Amino acid sequence: MPDKIKFTIDGKDCYAEPGQTIYEAAKANGVFIPVLCHYEGLKPVGSCRICSVRANGRWMTSCTQPVTNGMVIENATPEVEAYRKAIIEMLFVEGNHFCPTCEKSGNCELQALAYRYQIMVPQFPYLFPKREIEAFPGFLLEHNRCIQCQRCVRAIQTEDGQKIFALKNRSKDLRINVDLKLAARMTEKEVQKAMDICPVGAILKKEVGFRIPIGKRKYDQKPIGSEVEENK
Amino acid sequence: MSKPVIATASLAGCFGCHMSFLDIDERILELIELVEFDKSPIDDLKKFTRPVDIGLIEGGCCNAENVEVLRYFRENCRILVSVGECAIMGGLPAMRNLIPLKECLEEAYLNSPTVAPEDRLIPNDEELPLLLNRVYPCHEIVKIDYFLPGCPPSADLIWEALMALIHSQPLKLDYPLIKYD
Ligand code: SF4
Ligand code: SF4
Ligand code: FES
């Protein structure tokens, strides 16, 4: 196989197509790397850092970095996992995540990652910030739970390419801003798409919730990533 | 060797974690062979009668009495465990942390449509424990040794944790045992 790229993840020999990112190549080789801001089919932005690995000794975000021949990647090492855990814990204390009241609980990617990494309590103090809940005709925007991954910003557009979700402010005041007029015109299907693409319970379709019983939700029985690892 | 002693308390919680504890069902017969109970709502002992090995805390701290009880437990328990979301992060009571205390009280006792006009009064009696400015996770008040998440934590998680502590073994943490809801 002349044009296949050969590299290793935690000592395991892996192969990739030229141009694949570390994340894509890992997945194709049955190795799970967690992502939050990345979503298949969207242009990666590399903002959440949860997919970080050490590639040839240097920290890199695997959703943006192409894999190269001979690359040596550290993924599930204690150091990398501790770094990821810290990011998850920061996200939990930075917003207001009352999982027992959350419509996304059991199907939430942030929560599922916390389960996978067996986080019993965040190592940081809870901030209990003051955040709003905004209501639009078809959906609610729960800023308490938004992790500013920008998946909605990149994925949800009108037919003629106008963005419905955008970012406003900076740093700790960074928020998702919704175009009122365009949001009012979203169809039920588009609202559902926005809700599904949001990794957490920040975009909520109105008049439904808690539909799937406890025990049958996406991450009740099996850790996030097991679908990738079963693919070995 | 004497049996390990367990004590439990419910602070700003709903007693759901205690109910979940009782959901160990017939394993409770095994448990009473293994341990003795001291201060707990289960036996209604008000004061500690001896040094305790394992203290289980349900609920966070929303008032001065919660803080006093929690400190009393810390002084008397060798190992202190936060059981459930409320003990760990304040839980549902901590939803008030997003609203100023004054506004909460006014809404509940003055402005709510279910308050009759003649009953409009914010309770303020020295018999009542003083409310804290916000609800605090237990580990922000005293040192907590272990944490069992869940709302409530499943009976299986509580059981596995107790067995691990009693037998001084590592906790067997199967994936479905960790839940935040
Ligand atoms: S968004 Fe996820 S982590 Fe946040 S409260 Fe909902 S289930 Fe919990
Ligand atoms: S609303 Fe959801 S998808 Fe949009 S930035 Fe927030 S967490 Fe991400
Ligand atoms: S998933 Fe790669 S930085 Fe967010």
Coordinates of C-alpha atoms in Angstrom, one line a residue, chain B residues 4-10 18 21 35-43 45 47-58 72-74 76-81 83 162:
Chain B
P4 CA -17.6 -0.7 61.6
V5 CA -20.1 2.0 62.6
I6 CA -22.2 3.9 60.0
A7 CA -24.0 7.3 60.5
T8 CA -26.1 9.1 58.0
A9 CA -27.7 12.6 57.6
S10 CA -30.0 14.4 55.3
H18 CA -31.9 7.6 51.9
F21 CA -30.1 3.4 50.3
V35 CA -22.1 -2.9 60.5
E36 CA -23.7 -1.0 63.3
F37 CA -25.7 2.2 62.9
D38 CA -25.1 5.3 65.0
K39 CA -26.7 8.8 64.5
S40 CA -29.1 8.5 61.5
P41 CA -32.7 9.4 60.6
I42 CA -33.1 5.6 60.2
D43 CA -32.8 5.0 64.0
L45 CA -30.4 9.0 67.3
K47 CA -26.3 12.6 69.1
F48 CA -23.3 10.5 68.2
T49 CA -22.8 7.8 70.9
R50 CA -19.3 6.6 69.7
P51 CA -16.7 7.3 67.0
V52 CA -18.1 6.6 63.6
D53 CA -16.2 4.9 60.7
I54 CA -18.4 5.9 57.7
G55 CA -20.6 9.0 57.6
L56 CA -23.0 9.3 54.6
I57 CA -24.2 12.8 53.8
E58 CA -27.3 13.5 51.7
Y72 CA -20.6 17.7 63.7
F73 CA -20.4 14.7 61.3
R74 CA -16.9 15.7 60.1
N76 CA -17.1 12.4 64.5
C77 CA -16.6 10.4 61.3
R78 CA -13.4 8.9 60.1
I79 CA -14.6 8.8 56.5
L80 CA -17.2 11.2 55.1
V81 CA -19.0 10.5 51.9
V83 CA -24.0 11.0 48.6
L162 CA -20.2 0.6 51.3

